[in-house]
Amino acid sequence: MNVLQAERLTFAYDKSEPVLKDLSFYIEQGSLVTLLGPNGAGKSTLISCLCGLFTPRSGQVLLNGKEILALNQRSIAHQIAYVPQQIRLAFPYKVRDYIAMGRAPYLGIFTKPGAKDYQSVDDAMERMGISQLSNKACTQISGGEAQLVDICRAIIQEPDILVFDEPTSALDYGNQVRVLRLIRDLNTQGYTVILTTHNPDHAILLNGVAALLDKNGVLTIGKAADVINSDSVKRVYGMEICVDYISAVNRIACVTCAL
Amino acid sequence: MRSKSEVTEHNTSGAKKPLPLWIVLCTLGLTLLLMAIGALSLGRYQIIAPWQTVQILFSKIPGVDLGLPQTLVDVVFKIRLPRVIAALLIGGALSLAGASYQGMFKNPLVSPDLLGVSSGACVGASFAILAGLGSYLTQAFAFAGGIITVALTLLIPRILKRDSTIILVLSGVIVGGFMSSIIGITKYVADTETQLPELVFWTMGSIAKVTVTSLNTTAWIMIAAGIILIAMRWRINLLSLEDKTAKMLGVNIKFERTLAIVAATLLTATAVCLSGTIGWVGLVIPHITRMIAGSDNNRLLPASALVSGCFMLIIDTVARTLTNGEIPLSILTGIVGAPFFIFSLAKERKFE
């Protein structure tokens, strides 16, 4: 079943040239989609369109068969959870209180999370192994911890689809790999996952669907093994990049050539 | 899922569990009550023993006759009690509005005048004063001036067709600056003997002229708007997130922010029309309260209303007892508020 579908999607900021041109594709339930593309190609723009945040110039996005712009923000939030690149907070909320904000789509405007909501917050933190952060301020935790906290907040939202905007870009090398593992595990548990990344190797590691967006707003989408190859990566990034089998790690990998 | 040792780099124990909210609120409420009794006991006419003040308060219960001197009963009920109630309401209103504004505009340096409500109210009041209208109409003009100014501020992003928080804040700065100039003009043309002192009253703040009648008309607006903000205080947490994140949490930003702005504006406008503009309270008290109750608006909003009530009681009691005249409140709130602000910044250490 297609959970998300783009039909002849064209998007432009104000009156400028379109960033996304006539894109049609679909995302199946339970798939793991890695969206790649150079800076300025429109990865974040496409994600925002898929989440119903931006209004396309023409075409439409369908969420479970319904036009996403016709849905209200609350019912979109029941189905899609969005994990931003970094938590940016004006105030040092406690981690537990921050995660509890994930319950917002289920709460009325004059209510606040009750004992039951906080119970599910505590359970999710326990499962993710971050219970010890509970009473820390969000500003006091490390980048890696913050990413986990944000993912936890997204899970509390009980969505079908998890959307990550560059989940690895603020992390050190080790934490990048750990977050990729976590994302793969979440996908195994049944979430449909969409993420953007700057590293083609991530698409190979995750081994799901890869979507390659080039500077002209053209999207190539398919199995990661089919889409990510030396030619396509070279073309999109305009750089000598090699996708080949590397015996030391026993897998296909994407590496750059010498500077 | 992964175990914690894999992703979290360091052991992070030691963060304390916050005190339950009801303990914080009960402690603050009790402090407020004691301070109110103190404020009712102090005054220029005669200092009453606190226990006698309590007796006086109970003497109004039908059937109770403690044989207290009528003059003291009158001093407490007719002169001091309206002022004490006004100080509590105005203090609570200003810091509720301030804390909500800081939350929804994602900026801890925001005060309730951000969208121009205070300067607009001053313009309204000064027009009424120049026209020689009475005090009742002056208050009505102040209220209307504040509301119209905020409406103007909200209109600018619509005209520009750019609906972002930054544009809204900018248009608040623009409209506020414009209104300040108009206040300047009215001061320039005002009669220095009769009208100028009254204008100064509006710009520096005083509770001296609050009457039971003016309280009766405004208190209800204050209480209603205060209840709305208290009821939606958890939503202020959501509004304080980045717009995109809040939207993806299902928040109807436009509607909820507008509702909060309307409530906060009503609070500030009613406070200003009772007492003129009182600076610093709406900015500093939420900061100080964050140190006591934490940043979560669920805790911050009710707690800061109580802290602010205490603060205004102290300020107003000093203003009416320290000298033979009345000291304008903004002078005192500035002198006390500025050092407190530095203290809270040093404690928070979050602007590095």
XYZ file of C-alpha atoms in Angstrom:
611
model
C 0.000 0.000 0.000
C 1.215 3.509 -0.763
C 1.296 5.689 2.333
C 2.674 8.724 0.570
C 2.364 9.638 -3.029
C 3.465 12.652 -5.032
C 1.522 13.420 -8.190
C 3.176 15.762 -10.683
C 4.533 17.771 -7.794
C 6.036 21.130 -8.745
C 7.195 23.550 -6.086
C 8.709 27.024 -6.237
C 9.471 29.664 -3.618
C 7.351 32.727 -4.374
C 7.923 33.737 -7.999
C 11.331 32.176 -8.548
C 12.195 29.164 -10.708
C 10.702 25.865 -9.500
C 12.933 23.855 -7.146
C 11.009 20.647 -7.713
C 9.719 19.943 -11.200
C 6.889 17.577 -12.007
C 7.804 14.825 -9.543
C 5.654 11.692 -9.430
C 6.536 8.830 -7.113
C 5.113 6.799 -4.274
C 6.367 5.482 -0.977
C 5.129 2.086 0.154
C 4.084 1.307 3.687
C 6.997 -0.042 5.718
C 9.682 1.119 3.344
C 12.895 2.876 4.313
C 13.594 5.778 1.981
C 16.915 7.614 1.925
C 16.774 10.933 0.101
C 20.087 12.138 -1.305
C 21.138 15.203 -3.217
C 23.632 18.053 -3.270
C 23.161 21.271 -1.302
C 20.370 23.353 -2.737
C 18.816 20.514 -4.728
C 15.683 20.769 -2.599
C 15.815 17.790 -0.225
C 14.354 19.726 2.683
C 11.838 21.370 0.364
C 10.655 17.979 -0.856
C 10.399 16.712 2.730
C 8.369 19.787 3.667
C 6.020 19.193 0.732
C 5.585 15.549 1.725
C 4.735 16.631 5.279
C 2.138 19.126 4.073
C 4.110 22.121 5.331
C 4.482 23.736 1.895
C 1.844 24.306 -0.748
C 3.029 23.117 -4.166
C 2.660 25.349 -7.205
C 0.977 22.470 -8.993
C 0.365 18.782 -8.395
C -0.391 17.249 -5.052
C 0.768 14.983 -2.239
C -1.487 12.163 -1.087
C -1.263 10.792 2.445
C -2.974 7.415 2.602
C -4.869 8.350 -0.532
C -6.110 11.724 0.722
C -4.753 15.048 -0.386
C -2.493 16.180 2.428
C -3.394 19.879 2.203
C -7.049 19.010 2.751
C -6.191 17.355 6.075
C -5.871 19.405 9.231
C -2.539 19.706 11.012
C -3.695 17.470 13.823
C -4.646 14.478 11.682
C -1.383 14.774 9.743
C 0.407 14.675 13.109
C -1.378 11.428 13.941
C 0.306 9.854 10.917
C 3.610 11.664 10.355
C 6.209 12.560 12.974
C 9.014 14.900 12.010
C 12.492 14.816 13.564
C 14.392 18.051 12.884
C 18.145 18.217 12.407
C 18.702 19.593 15.886
C 16.529 20.548 18.819
C 16.470 24.323 18.930
C 14.902 25.525 22.143
C 14.557 29.021 23.516
C 14.072 27.613 27.016
C 15.843 24.778 28.858
C 12.909 22.381 29.173
C 13.527 19.122 30.973
C 14.001 16.130 28.679
C 10.916 14.373 30.049
C 8.734 17.456 29.516
C 10.127 17.915 26.024
C 9.389 14.324 25.021
C 5.878 14.666 26.446
C 5.220 17.331 23.802
C 4.931 14.420 21.392
C 1.499 13.785 22.893
C 0.253 17.144 21.549
C -1.765 15.735 18.613
C -3.915 13.787 21.071
C -4.548 16.594 23.545
C -7.047 19.435 23.430
C -6.008 23.049 23.542
C -6.967 23.489 27.223
C -5.462 20.245 28.474
C -2.005 18.984 29.304
C -0.434 15.518 29.342
C -1.798 13.394 32.168
C -0.347 10.492 34.165
C -1.088 8.090 31.304
C 0.788 10.237 28.790
C 3.755 10.543 31.128
C 3.662 6.788 31.655
C 4.071 6.220 27.931
C 6.853 8.827 27.904
C 8.682 6.956 30.671
C 8.155 3.608 28.930
C 9.530 4.905 25.635
C 12.542 6.448 27.362
C 13.156 3.147 29.128
C 13.012 1.256 25.825
C 15.431 3.684 24.190
C 17.736 3.556 27.187
C 17.609 7.257 27.970
C 15.718 7.176 31.273
C 18.692 8.669 33.062
C 18.260 11.895 31.053
C 14.703 12.384 32.316
C 15.285 15.377 34.588
C 18.157 16.925 32.674
C 17.628 20.130 30.734
C 17.557 19.678 26.954
C 20.373 22.226 26.750
C 22.666 20.142 28.945
C 22.741 16.961 26.876
C 25.115 16.029 24.060
C 24.255 16.042 20.355
C 23.935 12.265 20.273
C 21.631 12.237 23.264
C 19.574 15.067 21.790
C 18.992 13.034 18.630
C 17.694 10.129 20.744
C 15.476 12.455 22.750
C 13.972 13.838 19.555
C 13.398 10.374 18.122
C 11.731 9.395 21.394
C 9.438 12.428 21.124
C 8.530 11.362 17.590
C 7.693 7.796 18.691
C 5.453 9.084 21.489
C 3.440 10.687 18.721
C 2.436 7.151 17.594
C 2.888 7.892 13.886
C 2.991 5.518 10.912
C 5.686 7.530 9.182
C 8.880 8.923 10.680
C 10.528 11.741 8.743
C 14.128 12.666 9.581
C 15.784 15.802 8.254
C 19.515 15.040 8.127
C 19.542 12.977 11.333
C 23.293 12.400 11.127
C 24.660 15.790 10.119
C 25.235 17.101 13.649
C 26.773 13.886 14.964
C 30.257 12.465 15.240
C 31.175 9.435 13.133
C 30.330 6.806 15.750
C 26.974 8.338 16.620
C 26.097 8.608 12.921
C 26.391 4.848 12.596
C 24.476 4.284 15.832
C 21.607 6.496 14.718
C 21.522 4.700 11.346
C 21.197 1.395 13.214
C 18.412 2.820 15.330
C 16.640 4.063 12.203
C 16.951 0.612 10.604
C 15.557 -0.989 13.788
C 12.627 1.424 13.822
C 11.908 0.449 10.221
C 12.044 -3.241 11.174
C 9.476 -2.527 13.892
C 7.082 -1.357 11.204
C 7.528 2.395 10.846
C 7.766 3.802 7.358
C 10.921 5.901 7.461
C 12.019 8.784 5.241
C 15.362 10.462 5.867
C 17.643 12.888 4.114
C 21.402 12.594 4.270
C 24.512 13.976 2.622
C 26.303 10.654 2.593
C 25.447 8.195 -0.234
C 27.036 5.472 1.847
C 24.167 5.796 4.321
C 21.730 4.793 1.593
C 23.857 1.749 0.838
C 24.085 0.827 4.531
C 20.353 1.176 5.097
C 19.716 -0.860 1.952
C 16.156 0.264 1.386
C 14.834 2.670 -1.213
C 17.150 5.427 -2.395
C 15.933 8.655 -3.943
C 18.492 10.821 -5.684
C 17.553 14.434 -6.310
C 19.799 16.365 -8.672
C 20.343 20.096 -9.078
C 17.788 20.302 -11.872
C 15.031 19.018 -9.619
C 14.936 15.566 -11.229
C 14.380 12.614 -8.926
C 15.675 9.083 -9.459
C 14.027 6.627 -7.121
C 14.454 2.859 -6.728
C 16.226 0.176 -4.747
C 19.389 1.570 -3.177
C 21.499 -1.066 -4.912
C 20.130 0.055 -8.278
C 20.140 3.806 -7.788
C 23.476 4.293 -6.048
C 26.335 3.541 -8.400
C 29.515 5.305 -9.416
C 27.918 6.946 -12.448
C 24.827 8.335 -10.734
C 26.751 9.633 -7.724
C 29.424 11.209 -9.935
C 26.762 12.935 -11.984
C 24.769 14.270 -9.045
C 27.687 15.539 -6.968
C 29.952 16.489 -9.908
C 32.886 14.765 -8.271
C 35.023 11.660 -8.662
C 33.242 9.282 -6.290
C 33.467 5.516 -6.377
C 30.836 2.943 -5.423
C 32.451 -0.478 -5.325
C 32.912 -3.649 -3.319
C 35.409 -3.210 -0.523
C 36.731 -6.491 0.796
C 37.848 -5.167 4.187
C 34.227 -4.432 5.190
C 32.712 -7.074 2.913
C 30.145 -4.790 1.305
C 29.527 -2.303 -1.440
C 30.596 1.124 -0.191
C 30.758 4.677 -1.435
C 34.106 6.422 -1.085
C 35.650 9.523 -2.599
C 38.731 9.406 -4.753
C 41.917 11.151 -3.620
C 41.760 14.938 -3.320
C 16.368 -1.208 20.332
C 19.892 -0.203 21.245
C 21.039 -0.088 24.804
C 21.963 3.234 26.302
C 25.689 2.552 26.564
C 25.963 2.595 22.818
C 24.680 6.011 21.959
C 24.959 8.121 25.070
C 28.527 9.145 25.542
C 28.653 9.904 29.205
C 26.857 9.021 32.342
C 24.380 11.735 33.117
C 22.957 11.156 36.536
C 22.517 13.797 39.192
C 19.753 15.890 37.653
C 17.189 16.416 40.361
C 13.533 15.662 40.073
C 11.591 18.931 40.256
C 9.406 19.675 43.274
C 5.743 18.841 42.668
C 3.882 21.860 41.332
C 1.319 21.919 44.147
C 4.055 22.291 46.763
C 5.562 25.231 44.853
C 2.170 26.889 44.409
C 1.056 26.339 48.028
C 4.308 27.791 49.364
C 4.014 30.817 47.080
C 0.316 31.217 47.894
C 1.015 31.188 51.632
C 3.798 33.737 51.198
C 1.425 35.904 49.202
C -1.227 35.699 51.914
C 1.210 36.701 54.649
C 2.514 39.561 52.525
C -1.025 40.743 51.826
C -1.772 40.864 55.549
C 1.474 42.759 56.027
C 0.561 45.222 53.276
C -2.890 45.764 54.808
C -1.260 46.483 58.181
C 1.204 49.042 56.836
C 0.298 52.536 55.749
C 0.659 56.237 56.316
C -2.438 56.598 58.486
C -1.589 54.067 61.148
C 0.343 50.831 61.408
C -2.000 48.076 62.532
C -0.765 44.926 64.241
C -1.024 42.011 61.762
C -3.236 39.931 64.069
C -5.581 42.873 64.392
C -5.708 43.157 60.595
C -6.811 39.532 60.460
C -9.506 40.319 63.029
C -10.642 43.275 60.952
C -10.878 41.068 57.859
C -13.038 38.568 59.738
C -15.234 41.312 61.212
C -17.081 41.622 57.905
C -18.551 38.164 58.300
C -22.214 38.700 59.273
C -22.864 38.118 62.964
C -19.246 38.634 63.966
C -18.686 41.747 66.089
C -15.250 42.072 67.568
C -15.768 45.651 68.696
C -12.984 47.081 66.561
C -12.668 50.825 65.989
C -14.639 51.784 62.854
C -11.841 54.018 61.518
C -9.440 51.074 61.370
C -12.035 48.908 59.635
C -12.549 51.678 57.082
C -8.820 52.164 56.534
C -8.354 48.476 55.840
C -11.435 47.919 53.722
C -11.844 51.216 51.895
C -8.281 52.406 51.435
C -5.828 49.552 51.653
C -7.746 46.501 50.450
C -8.560 47.890 46.955
C -4.882 48.773 46.525
C -3.719 45.380 47.695
C -6.150 43.612 45.367
C -5.127 45.914 42.507
C -1.428 45.248 43.155
C -2.030 41.490 43.115
C -4.128 41.618 39.946
C -1.807 43.979 38.086
C 1.281 42.040 39.109
C -0.274 38.722 38.164
C -1.564 40.089 34.873
C 1.752 41.605 33.795
C 3.850 38.541 34.483
C 1.290 36.092 33.064
C 1.299 38.159 29.895
C 5.093 38.453 29.987
C 5.709 34.739 30.510
C 3.248 33.848 27.731
C 4.792 36.366 25.341
C 8.294 35.075 26.097
C 7.109 31.552 25.395
C 5.186 32.151 22.204
C 7.788 34.500 20.751
C 10.544 32.023 21.653
C 12.579 34.731 23.323
C 13.276 35.184 27.032
C 13.997 38.896 26.543
C 10.475 39.789 25.490
C 8.194 41.908 27.668
C 4.399 42.355 27.504
C 4.824 45.632 25.565
C 6.330 43.709 22.647
C 3.355 44.277 20.372
C 2.906 47.882 21.506
C 0.053 47.444 23.966
C 1.527 49.726 26.656
C 2.537 52.565 24.382
C -0.827 52.313 22.616
C -2.632 52.522 25.944
C -0.572 55.566 26.843
C -1.529 57.237 23.561
C -5.196 56.512 24.247
C -4.923 57.859 27.779
C -3.047 60.971 26.706
C -5.666 61.813 24.062
C -8.333 61.569 26.739
C -6.289 63.697 29.118
C -5.650 66.366 26.460
C -9.348 66.410 25.637
C -10.091 66.932 29.300
C -12.193 63.812 29.676
C -12.692 62.340 33.132
C -10.770 59.486 34.696
C -13.320 56.856 33.715
C -13.088 57.768 30.026
C -9.319 58.031 30.298
C -9.222 54.404 31.372
C -11.562 53.397 28.577
C -9.408 55.278 26.052
C -6.270 53.618 27.427
C -7.819 50.186 27.066
C -9.011 50.899 23.532
C -5.645 52.437 22.605
C -3.809 49.307 23.723
C -6.117 46.933 21.853
C -6.114 49.025 18.648
C -2.318 49.207 18.665
C -1.931 45.448 18.959
C -4.501 44.965 16.206
C -2.397 47.309 14.060
C 0.718 45.299 14.856
C -1.027 42.067 13.901
C -2.231 43.653 10.658
C 1.223 44.495 9.269
C 2.374 40.884 8.627
C -0.933 40.342 6.830
C -0.392 43.348 4.600
C 3.136 42.160 3.851
C 1.745 38.638 3.354
C 4.583 37.261 5.441
C 3.376 35.317 8.387
C 6.399 34.652 10.549
C 7.172 35.330 14.182
C 10.105 37.592 13.276
C 7.950 39.847 11.080
C 5.398 40.074 13.870
C 8.064 41.068 16.404
C 9.480 43.637 13.974
C 6.090 45.173 13.343
C 5.614 45.358 17.126
C 8.852 47.328 17.389
C 7.779 49.639 14.548
C 4.286 50.312 15.854
C 5.574 50.709 19.426
C 8.157 53.251 18.287
C 5.528 55.152 16.341
C 3.245 55.297 19.380
C 6.116 56.511 21.580
C 6.574 59.437 19.220
C 2.899 60.295 19.492
C 3.187 60.215 23.278
C 6.100 62.619 22.847
C 3.888 64.961 20.820
C 1.095 64.889 23.384
C 3.587 65.656 26.163
C 4.948 68.527 24.107
C 1.564 70.150 23.618
C 0.165 69.316 27.057
C -0.488 71.996 29.638
C 2.478 71.814 31.994
C 0.418 72.701 35.065
C -2.532 70.358 34.762
C -2.172 67.824 31.966
C 1.526 66.959 32.019
C 1.527 65.543 35.574
C -1.346 63.285 34.575
C 0.508 62.122 31.489
C 3.521 61.350 33.639
C 1.257 59.240 35.814
C 0.426 57.108 32.791
C 3.982 56.663 31.708
C 5.414 55.855 35.137
C 2.656 53.924 36.798
C 0.832 54.184 40.113
C -1.906 52.275 41.869
C -2.920 55.330 43.943
C -5.901 56.195 41.767
C -7.404 52.729 41.653
C -10.939 52.747 42.997
C -13.397 49.995 43.811
C -15.452 51.036 40.761
C -12.542 50.807 38.362
C -11.567 47.454 39.865
C -15.108 46.186 39.447
C -15.109 46.885 35.719
C -11.619 45.603 34.911
C -11.039 42.714 37.308
C -13.417 40.454 35.410
C -11.610 40.943 32.117
C -8.329 40.234 33.875
C -9.585 37.097 35.555
C -11.175 35.752 32.365
C -8.054 36.400 30.265
C -5.871 34.986 33.030
C -7.919 31.791 33.141
C -7.550 31.372 29.363
C -3.754 31.642 29.568
C -3.524 29.373 32.605
C -5.753 26.835 30.864
C -3.663 26.802 27.695
C -0.297 27.062 29.461
C 0.948 23.720 28.181
C 0.264 24.858 24.617
C 2.655 27.771 25.219
C 5.386 25.114 25.476
C 4.444 23.942 21.985
C 4.290 27.487 20.614
C 7.817 28.055 21.943
C 9.187 25.361 19.626
C 10.309 26.180 16.106
C 7.244 26.860 13.954
C 7.914 23.839 11.768
C 8.268 21.467 14.707
C 5.139 22.831 16.365
C 3.164 22.453 13.147
C 4.285 18.857 12.766
C 3.016 18.240 16.297
C -0.431 19.185 15.057
C -0.451 22.677 16.544
C -2.697 25.163 14.761
C -0.136 27.902 15.263
C -2.153 30.798 13.859
C -5.225 30.096 15.972
C -3.476 29.188 19.204
C -0.976 32.024 19.027
C -3.727 34.531 18.257
C -5.792 33.295 21.195
C -2.791 33.607 23.515
C -1.970 37.076 22.137
C -5.553 38.244 22.649
C -5.599 36.985 26.248
C -2.157 38.432 27.055
C -3.084 41.742 25.411
C -6.317 41.982 27.410
C -4.331 41.350 30.598
C -1.746 44.002 29.819
C -4.296 46.530 28.567
C -6.453 46.206 31.694
C -3.376 46.418 33.917
C -2.205 49.558 32.110
C -5.614 51.202 32.255
C -5.708 50.675 36.033
C -2.197 51.794 36.851
C -0.472 53.240 33.784
C 2.627 51.511 32.445
C 4.721 49.662 34.963
C 8.034 48.572 33.486
C 10.187 45.534 34.214
C 7.605 43.354 35.982
C 6.524 41.362 32.933
C 10.136 40.867 31.870
C 11.944 40.127 35.127
C 9.424 38.159 37.171
C 9.126 35.266 34.673
C 12.933 35.047 34.736
C 13.105 34.918 38.495
C 10.279 32.392 38.589
C 12.120 30.095 36.169
C 14.800 29.739 38.831
C 12.165 28.688 41.374
C 9.746 26.618 39.311
C 11.612 25.692 36.106
C 11.065 26.604 32.465
C 8.055 24.388 31.786
C 5.208 26.844 31.177
C 2.882 24.399 32.823
C 4.630 25.327 36.077
C 5.942 28.755 35.154
C 2.660 30.519 34.386
C 0.785 29.935 37.667
C 3.959 30.315 39.726
C 5.002 33.581 38.086
C 1.547 35.081 38.678
C 2.000 34.421 42.411
C 5.622 35.607 42.533
C 4.621 38.747 40.674
C 1.752 39.346 43.095
C 4.256 39.247 45.983
C 6.626 41.541 44.097
C 3.971 44.152 43.299
C 2.705 44.080 46.883
C 6.182 44.913 48.168
C 6.731 47.577 45.499
C 3.382 49.264 46.044
C 3.651 49.152 49.825
C 7.068 50.802 49.594
C 5.687 53.332 47.093
C 2.949 54.474 49.448
C 4.781 54.275 52.793
C 8.403 55.266 52.192
C 7.798 58.975 51.681
C 4.951 61.394 52.289
C 4.125 61.379 48.594
C 3.584 58.555 46.145
C 6.647 57.173 44.408
C 5.878 56.220 40.756
C 6.037 52.449 40.505
C 8.236 52.202 37.415
C 11.023 53.926 39.347
C 10.945 51.235 42.012
C 10.447 48.289 39.657
C 13.414 49.490 37.623
C 15.673 49.962 40.634
C 14.777 46.546 42.044
C 14.232 44.779 38.725
C 17.504 45.592 36.978
C 19.813 44.040 39.601
C 17.471 41.051 39.864
C 17.679 40.599 36.125
C 21.479 40.568 36.218
C 21.306 38.058 39.065
C 18.981 35.765 37.137
C 21.125 35.982 34.006
C 24.191 35.057 36.039
C 22.286 32.088 37.431
C 20.922 30.921 34.108
C 24.198 31.311 32.191
C 22.451 30.662 28.935
C 23.462 33.661 26.879
C 27.046 32.592 26.380
